[in-house]
Amino acid sequence: MFTKTTSRIIIVLILTVLISVNVFAGGKQESGTAGGKETIKVVYIPKNTGNPYFDSIIGGFEKAAGELGFEFTTVAPATAEATSQIPFIKAQIQRGVDVLAISPNSPDALNQVFKQAMDKGIYVLIVNSDIPGSEDYRHAAVLPMDFEITGSSQVELLGSLIDYEGEIAVLSATADAPDQNYWIEGMKKALKDSKYSKMKLVDVVYGDDDPQKSLTEAEALLLKYPNLRGIISPTTVGVAATAQAVENAGRAPELQVTGLGTPNQMRRFIKNGTVTAFALWSPFDEGYLAGYLAIGLVKGEIEAKDGETFDVPGLGEKKIGDNRIIITGPPTVFTKDNIDNFDF
Ligand code: RAM
């Protein structure tokens, strides 16, 4: 058998090897708290408070936090102006979070504060949107669907409801919203197709994702355009307010409202015939996926680079695509035939 001294040497050697392969640090490690001793801190900052859409994303994060054991917090400004999230981001950097997940209110106004976060080793994840042109200021973006087809599919949906003919308008969120602006560009591009040559976009207005302002803007559109045949509102707040305005004015079905809405906010309008069809994806799945991505990145199990893949329970294998974009899942079109299968 070994002498005491030989045993000690062997133990020291084994310990040295274990430490050098980082077994005690939980594998590849890039962040200060990833070693497993401290809890990983993830914060999610929605565009603003009071929008049930973001509650679903938060629900997804919370489910992931329960399964993966990370500390999850969420904070947001009351209104969705371009810079209103900055003080919240700064406070979270100060608090020492490991991951800053955010649905931004501007494609570039947050760049400097994102850089400060990244310089401190914090992972910056854009969730539910991207910051086109500012991709260097975030590690990755989690999108609900392929943004290249969001705008064109909204135009097609409205076209199919109005026989591809007549004046149409858009009621958006804020004038700076990176997601809505990207989709509106897609709508304008799509409208150049000869299939839509009889549809004329007459106005784009902004309700700021504020229910009252959205209602007022929708009412103004109805007054200004007596022949309006359709309104696309690619925001859950805007589409519900627009449907309300159209119902109040008794303008359906000649005027069709469609857009991106939550089934719970739109159910009434579908049931009473004010709205025929609208679309959305699963914001819950987005938050859930983002939670898995966040922890994978902090633990070094996922690298923020094009071509990487990772598994999300129930959602399957997800791929980090070009520009470090991950797409959650396909959208659903809701009508009276399927709306009662959904509750969010
Ligand atoms: C609103 C927000 C959000 C957008 C949805 C469709 O809730 O503007 O960012 O993704 O609508």
Short mmCIF file of C-alpha atoms and ligand atoms in Angstrom, two decimals:
data_model
loop_
_atom_site.label_atom_id
_atom_site.label_comp_id
_atom_site.label_asym_id
_atom_site.label_seq_id
_atom_site.Cartn_x
_atom_site.Cartn_y
_atom_site.Cartn_z
CA MET A 1 0.00 0.00 0.00
CA PHE A 2 1.00 3.69 -0.33
CA THR A 3 2.89 5.45 2.40
CA LYS A 4 1.24 8.52 3.96
CA THR A 5 3.46 10.88 1.95
CA THR A 6 2.74 9.14 -1.38
CA SER A 7 -1.01 9.27 -0.66
CA ARG A 8 -0.77 12.99 0.05
CA ILE A 9 1.11 13.61 -3.20
CA ILE A 10 -1.50 11.64 -5.15
CA ILE A 11 -4.35 13.62 -3.56
CA VAL A 12 -2.64 16.93 -4.33
CA LEU A 13 -2.07 15.81 -7.95
CA ILE A 14 -5.73 14.80 -8.39
CA LEU A 15 -6.89 18.13 -6.94
CA THR A 16 -4.57 20.07 -9.27
CA VAL A 17 -5.93 18.22 -12.32
CA LEU A 18 -9.54 18.75 -11.25
CA ILE A 19 -9.02 22.47 -10.71
CA SER A 20 -7.21 22.91 -14.02
CA VAL A 21 -10.12 21.37 -15.98
CA ASN A 22 -12.44 23.67 -14.05
CA VAL A 23 -14.67 20.91 -12.68
CA PHE A 24 -15.28 22.90 -9.49
CA ALA A 25 -16.19 25.98 -11.49
CA GLY A 26 -19.02 24.21 -13.31
CA GLY A 27 -17.36 23.92 -16.71
CA LYS A 28 -16.52 26.81 -19.03
CA GLN A 29 -17.08 30.01 -17.14
CA GLU A 30 -17.24 33.55 -18.35
CA SER A 31 -19.08 35.39 -15.61
CA GLY A 32 -18.15 36.06 -12.01
CA THR A 33 -21.21 34.37 -10.58
CA ALA A 34 -21.39 31.37 -12.87
CA GLY A 35 -19.47 29.03 -10.64
CA GLY A 36 -22.56 27.64 -8.97
CA LYS A 37 -21.90 29.17 -5.54
CA GLU A 38 -23.75 32.41 -6.20
CA THR A 39 -27.14 32.51 -7.86
CA ILE A 40 -27.21 33.75 -11.44
CA LYS A 41 -29.15 36.99 -11.68
CA VAL A 42 -31.30 37.69 -14.72
CA VAL A 43 -33.34 40.86 -15.20
CA TYR A 44 -35.92 41.46 -17.90
CA ILE A 45 -36.93 45.03 -18.80
CA PRO A 46 -40.09 45.26 -20.95
CA LYS A 47 -40.93 48.34 -23.01
CA ASN A 48 -43.28 49.62 -20.30
CA THR A 49 -45.48 48.47 -17.43
CA GLY A 50 -49.18 47.70 -17.69
CA ASN A 51 -49.14 45.74 -20.95
CA PRO A 52 -50.41 42.15 -20.49
CA TYR A 53 -48.33 41.07 -23.49
CA PHE A 54 -45.16 41.48 -21.45
CA ASP A 55 -46.71 39.60 -18.51
CA SER A 56 -46.68 36.52 -20.76
CA ILE A 57 -42.98 36.96 -21.55
CA ILE A 58 -42.34 37.38 -17.81
CA GLY A 59 -44.32 34.17 -17.16
CA GLY A 60 -41.99 32.31 -19.52
CA PHE A 61 -38.91 33.67 -17.76
CA GLU A 62 -40.37 32.69 -14.39
CA LYS A 63 -40.98 29.12 -15.56
CA ALA A 64 -37.37 28.88 -16.77
CA ALA A 65 -36.17 30.38 -13.46
CA GLY A 66 -38.10 27.72 -11.53
CA GLU A 67 -36.56 24.94 -13.61
CA LEU A 68 -33.02 26.27 -13.81
CA GLY A 69 -32.80 27.91 -10.40
CA PHE A 70 -31.78 31.43 -11.39
CA GLU A 71 -32.85 34.65 -9.70
CA PHE A 72 -35.28 36.50 -11.94
CA THR A 73 -36.42 40.10 -11.59
CA THR A 74 -38.33 42.44 -13.85
CA VAL A 75 -38.54 46.23 -13.83
CA ALA A 76 -39.83 48.68 -16.44
CA PRO A 77 -40.63 52.34 -17.02
CA ALA A 78 -44.25 53.48 -17.00
CA THR A 79 -44.05 54.75 -20.58
CA ALA A 80 -42.28 53.50 -23.70
CA GLU A 81 -40.16 56.50 -24.77
CA ALA A 82 -36.83 55.90 -26.52
CA THR A 83 -34.75 56.66 -23.42
CA SER A 84 -37.12 55.79 -20.57
CA GLN A 85 -35.38 52.44 -19.91
CA ILE A 86 -31.91 53.94 -19.42
CA PRO A 87 -32.12 54.63 -15.64
CA PHE A 88 -33.48 51.09 -15.12
CA ILE A 89 -30.61 49.56 -17.08
CA LYS A 90 -28.05 51.60 -15.13
CA ALA A 91 -29.56 50.49 -11.81
CA GLN A 92 -29.36 46.83 -12.90
CA ILE A 93 -25.72 47.19 -13.97
CA GLN A 94 -25.07 48.67 -10.53
CA ARG A 95 -26.89 45.74 -8.90
CA GLY A 96 -24.52 43.34 -10.66
CA VAL A 97 -26.86 41.26 -12.78
CA ASP A 98 -25.38 38.54 -14.98
CA VAL A 99 -27.90 38.92 -17.80
CA LEU A 100 -29.79 42.00 -18.98
CA ALA A 101 -32.72 40.94 -21.14
CA ILE A 102 -34.70 43.81 -22.62
CA SER A 103 -37.45 44.68 -25.11
CA PRO A 104 -36.01 48.03 -26.23
CA ASN A 105 -37.84 51.24 -27.07
CA SER A 106 -35.21 52.42 -29.54
CA PRO A 107 -32.88 50.82 -32.10
CA ASP A 108 -29.89 52.91 -30.94
CA ALA A 109 -30.60 55.20 -27.98
CA LEU A 110 -29.50 52.48 -25.55
CA ASN A 111 -26.22 51.58 -27.25
CA GLN A 112 -23.91 53.33 -24.80
CA VAL A 113 -25.55 51.88 -21.74
CA PHE A 114 -25.56 48.41 -23.36
CA LYS A 115 -21.84 48.87 -23.94
CA GLN A 116 -21.31 49.72 -20.27
CA ALA A 117 -23.12 46.50 -19.35
CA MET A 118 -21.12 44.38 -21.81
CA ASP A 119 -17.85 45.93 -20.59
CA LYS A 120 -18.79 44.72 -17.09
CA GLY A 121 -19.24 41.14 -18.39
CA ILE A 122 -23.04 41.29 -18.42
CA TYR A 123 -24.81 39.42 -21.21
CA VAL A 124 -27.16 41.71 -23.13
CA LEU A 125 -30.09 39.90 -24.75
CA ILE A 126 -32.64 41.75 -26.84
CA VAL A 127 -35.95 39.97 -26.42
CA ASN A 128 -39.02 40.27 -28.67
CA SER A 129 -37.26 42.60 -31.09
CA ASP A 130 -33.83 43.54 -32.29
CA ILE A 131 -31.81 46.73 -32.53
CA PRO A 132 -31.21 46.81 -36.29
CA GLY A 133 -27.91 48.46 -37.14
CA SER A 134 -26.73 48.25 -33.50
CA GLU A 135 -26.12 44.49 -33.33
CA ASP A 136 -22.62 45.04 -31.88
CA TYR A 137 -24.24 46.33 -28.69
CA ARG A 138 -25.94 43.08 -27.78
CA HIS A 139 -24.89 39.43 -27.55
CA ALA A 140 -28.00 38.00 -29.18
CA ALA A 141 -31.61 38.77 -30.07
CA VAL A 142 -34.59 36.50 -29.39
CA LEU A 143 -37.34 37.18 -31.92
CA PRO A 144 -40.87 35.79 -31.83
CA MET A 145 -40.92 35.05 -35.59
CA ASP A 146 -38.96 35.82 -38.74
CA PHE A 147 -39.19 39.63 -38.90
CA GLU A 148 -38.58 39.56 -42.66
CA ILE A 149 -42.11 38.22 -43.16
CA THR A 150 -44.03 39.85 -40.29
CA GLY A 151 -44.98 42.96 -42.27
CA SER A 152 -45.82 41.15 -45.50
CA SER A 153 -47.96 38.57 -43.71
CA GLN A 154 -49.94 41.37 -42.03
CA VAL A 155 -50.58 42.98 -45.43
CA GLU A 156 -51.68 39.64 -46.85
CA LEU A 157 -54.00 39.02 -43.90
CA LEU A 158 -55.67 42.42 -44.27
CA GLY A 159 -55.80 42.05 -48.08
CA SER A 160 -57.62 38.74 -47.76
CA LEU A 161 -60.24 40.44 -45.53
CA ILE A 162 -60.95 43.40 -47.86
CA ASP A 163 -60.68 41.73 -51.28
CA TYR A 164 -57.31 43.40 -51.77
CA GLU A 165 -58.89 46.78 -52.39
CA GLY A 166 -59.26 50.16 -50.68
CA GLU A 167 -57.64 52.69 -48.38
CA ILE A 168 -55.71 51.27 -45.46
CA ALA A 169 -53.87 52.75 -42.47
CA VAL A 170 -51.47 51.59 -39.77
CA LEU A 171 -51.82 52.34 -36.07
CA SER A 172 -48.47 51.59 -34.46
CA ALA A 173 -46.84 51.73 -31.02
CA THR A 174 -44.22 54.50 -30.50
CA ALA A 175 -42.54 56.26 -33.41
CA ASP A 176 -39.17 54.81 -32.27
CA ALA A 177 -40.27 51.21 -31.62
CA PRO A 178 -37.66 49.04 -33.38
CA ASP A 179 -39.98 46.05 -33.83
CA GLN A 180 -43.01 47.91 -35.21
CA ASN A 181 -40.85 50.12 -37.44
CA TYR A 182 -39.20 47.07 -38.97
CA TRP A 183 -42.58 45.49 -39.67
CA ILE A 184 -44.00 48.72 -41.15
CA GLU A 185 -41.04 48.84 -43.55
CA GLY A 186 -41.91 45.26 -44.48
CA MET A 187 -45.54 46.28 -45.08
CA LYS A 188 -44.50 49.15 -47.35
CA LYS A 189 -42.21 46.84 -49.31
CA ALA A 190 -44.95 44.21 -49.63
CA LEU A 191 -47.50 46.79 -50.83
CA LYS A 192 -45.33 47.38 -53.93
CA ASP A 193 -46.28 43.91 -55.16
CA SER A 194 -48.85 44.02 -57.99
CA LYS A 195 -51.15 41.76 -55.92
CA TYR A 196 -51.75 44.74 -53.62
CA SER A 197 -51.88 47.49 -56.26
CA LYS A 198 -55.46 48.41 -55.31
CA MET A 199 -54.63 48.79 -51.62
CA LYS A 200 -53.49 52.30 -50.74
CA LEU A 201 -51.68 53.09 -47.49
CA VAL A 202 -53.01 56.53 -46.53
CA ASP A 203 -51.58 57.05 -43.02
CA VAL A 204 -49.38 55.70 -40.24
CA VAL A 205 -50.20 56.95 -36.74
CA TYR A 206 -48.79 56.20 -33.29
CA GLY A 207 -50.66 55.28 -30.10
CA ASP A 208 -47.45 54.83 -28.05
CA ASP A 209 -48.68 51.49 -26.66
CA ASP A 210 -50.88 53.57 -24.39
CA PRO A 211 -54.53 52.36 -24.47
CA GLN A 212 -56.08 55.84 -24.25
CA LYS A 213 -53.77 57.49 -26.79
CA SER A 214 -54.26 54.51 -29.14
CA LEU A 215 -58.04 54.87 -28.88
CA THR A 216 -57.85 58.62 -29.58
CA GLU A 217 -55.58 58.04 -32.61
CA ALA A 218 -57.89 55.32 -33.94
CA GLU A 219 -60.92 57.60 -33.57
CA ALA A 220 -59.08 60.35 -35.43
CA LEU A 221 -58.31 57.94 -38.30
CA LEU A 222 -61.98 56.98 -38.57
CA LEU A 223 -63.04 60.62 -38.79
CA LYS A 224 -60.33 61.59 -41.26
CA TYR A 225 -60.87 58.69 -43.66
CA PRO A 226 -64.58 57.95 -44.15
CA ASN A 227 -63.78 55.39 -46.87
CA LEU A 228 -61.12 53.54 -44.91
CA ARG A 229 -61.36 49.77 -45.56
CA GLY A 230 -58.69 48.47 -43.22
CA ILE A 231 -56.39 49.22 -40.29
CA ILE A 232 -53.37 47.13 -39.41
CA SER A 233 -52.27 47.62 -35.82
CA PRO A 234 -49.11 45.60 -35.20
CA THR A 235 -49.23 46.10 -31.44
CA THR A 236 -51.37 44.27 -28.91
CA VAL A 237 -52.31 47.55 -27.20
CA GLY A 238 -53.09 49.30 -30.49
CA VAL A 239 -55.16 46.56 -32.09
CA ALA A 240 -57.46 46.23 -29.06
CA ALA A 241 -57.95 50.02 -28.92
CA THR A 242 -58.57 50.20 -32.68
CA ALA A 243 -61.14 47.41 -32.48
CA GLN A 244 -62.83 49.35 -29.68
CA ALA A 245 -62.96 52.53 -31.80
CA VAL A 246 -64.40 50.63 -34.78
CA GLU A 247 -66.99 48.95 -32.57
CA ASN A 248 -67.99 52.32 -31.02
CA ALA A 249 -68.35 53.86 -34.48
CA GLY A 250 -70.21 50.85 -35.93
CA ARG A 251 -67.83 50.74 -38.91
CA ALA A 252 -67.37 46.93 -39.11
CA PRO A 253 -67.46 44.90 -41.31
CA GLU A 254 -66.85 47.50 -44.08
CA LEU A 255 -63.77 48.52 -42.13
CA GLN A 256 -61.62 45.54 -41.12
CA VAL A 257 -59.18 45.76 -38.20
CA THR A 258 -56.33 43.30 -38.00
CA GLY A 259 -52.85 43.19 -36.55
CA LEU A 260 -51.01 41.55 -33.68
CA GLY A 261 -53.13 41.00 -30.60
CA THR A 262 -53.49 38.74 -27.61
CA PRO A 263 -56.44 36.33 -27.72
CA ASN A 264 -57.66 37.49 -24.30
CA GLN A 265 -57.76 41.18 -25.29
CA MET A 266 -59.33 40.45 -28.70
CA ARG A 267 -61.80 37.66 -27.83
CA ARG A 268 -64.74 40.02 -27.34
CA PHE A 269 -64.22 41.69 -30.72
CA ILE A 270 -63.90 38.36 -32.52
CA LYS A 271 -67.05 37.04 -30.83
CA ASN A 272 -69.15 40.12 -31.66
CA GLY A 273 -67.93 40.26 -35.26
CA THR A 274 -65.98 43.57 -35.04
CA VAL A 275 -62.76 41.71 -35.92
CA THR A 276 -62.49 38.72 -38.25
CA ALA A 277 -58.85 37.67 -37.86
CA PHE A 278 -55.59 38.76 -36.26
CA ALA A 279 -52.29 37.10 -35.48
CA LEU A 280 -49.71 36.58 -32.76
CA TRP A 281 -47.08 34.14 -31.56
CA SER A 282 -46.42 32.86 -28.05
CA PRO A 283 -44.78 35.58 -25.91
CA PHE A 284 -44.61 33.02 -23.07
CA ASP A 285 -42.39 30.71 -25.17
CA GLU A 286 -40.16 33.65 -25.99
CA GLY A 287 -39.51 34.41 -22.32
CA TYR A 288 -38.96 30.72 -21.60
CA LEU A 289 -36.47 30.37 -24.46
CA ALA A 290 -34.69 33.57 -23.40
CA GLY A 291 -34.34 32.18 -19.87
CA TYR A 292 -32.67 29.00 -21.17
CA LEU A 293 -30.42 31.01 -23.46
CA ALA A 294 -29.44 33.36 -20.63
CA ILE A 295 -28.31 30.55 -18.35
CA GLY A 296 -26.59 28.65 -21.16
CA LEU A 297 -24.55 31.75 -21.97
CA VAL A 298 -23.58 32.51 -18.37
CA LYS A 299 -22.55 28.90 -17.76
CA GLY A 300 -20.57 28.84 -20.98
CA GLU A 301 -22.67 25.99 -22.38
CA ILE A 302 -23.86 28.18 -25.27
CA GLU A 303 -21.65 30.62 -27.15
CA ALA A 304 -23.26 33.75 -28.58
CA LYS A 305 -22.29 32.99 -32.17
CA ASP A 306 -24.01 32.15 -35.44
CA GLY A 307 -24.57 28.43 -35.93
CA GLU A 308 -24.71 27.41 -32.26
CA THR A 309 -27.64 25.21 -31.21
CA PHE A 310 -29.25 24.57 -27.84
CA ASP A 311 -32.26 22.68 -26.50
CA VAL A 312 -35.26 24.22 -24.82
CA PRO A 313 -37.65 21.72 -23.19
CA GLY A 314 -40.84 21.44 -25.22
CA LEU A 315 -39.58 23.81 -27.93
CA GLY A 316 -36.88 21.52 -29.30
CA GLU A 317 -33.51 22.47 -30.74
CA LYS A 318 -33.03 26.19 -31.29
CA LYS A 319 -30.40 27.68 -33.56
CA ILE A 320 -28.52 30.95 -33.25
CA GLY A 321 -28.80 32.23 -36.82
CA ASP A 322 -27.23 35.08 -38.81
CA ASN A 323 -26.51 38.17 -36.75
CA ARG A 324 -26.97 36.07 -33.59
CA ILE A 325 -30.77 36.00 -33.91
CA ILE A 326 -32.87 33.19 -32.45
CA ILE A 327 -36.45 32.73 -33.64
CA THR A 328 -38.89 31.29 -31.13
CA GLY A 329 -41.73 29.87 -33.15
CA PRO A 330 -44.41 30.37 -35.77
CA PRO A 331 -47.30 32.82 -35.39
CA THR A 332 -50.95 31.77 -35.20
CA VAL A 333 -53.86 33.44 -36.97
CA PHE A 334 -56.80 33.71 -34.57
CA THR A 335 -60.42 33.62 -35.77
CA LYS A 336 -63.74 32.70 -34.15
CA ASP A 337 -62.94 29.06 -34.94
CA ASN A 338 -59.83 28.75 -32.78
CA ILE A 339 -59.70 31.69 -30.37
CA ASP A 340 -61.18 29.73 -27.49
CA ASN A 341 -58.26 27.32 -27.61
CA PHE A 342 -55.99 30.11 -26.32
CA ASP A 343 -55.80 31.84 -22.97
CA PHE A 344 -53.17 34.60 -22.79
C1 RAM B 1 -47.06 45.25 -28.01
C2 RAM B 1 -45.62 45.65 -27.89
C3 RAM B 1 -44.69 44.52 -28.24
C4 RAM B 1 -45.11 43.85 -29.55
C5 RAM B 1 -46.52 43.39 -29.46
C6 RAM B 1 -46.99 42.73 -30.73
O1 RAM B 1 -47.46 44.52 -26.89
O2 RAM B 1 -45.40 46.74 -28.74
O3 RAM B 1 -43.38 45.00 -28.34
O4 RAM B 1 -44.27 42.76 -29.84
O5 RAM B 1 -47.34 44.52 -29.20
#
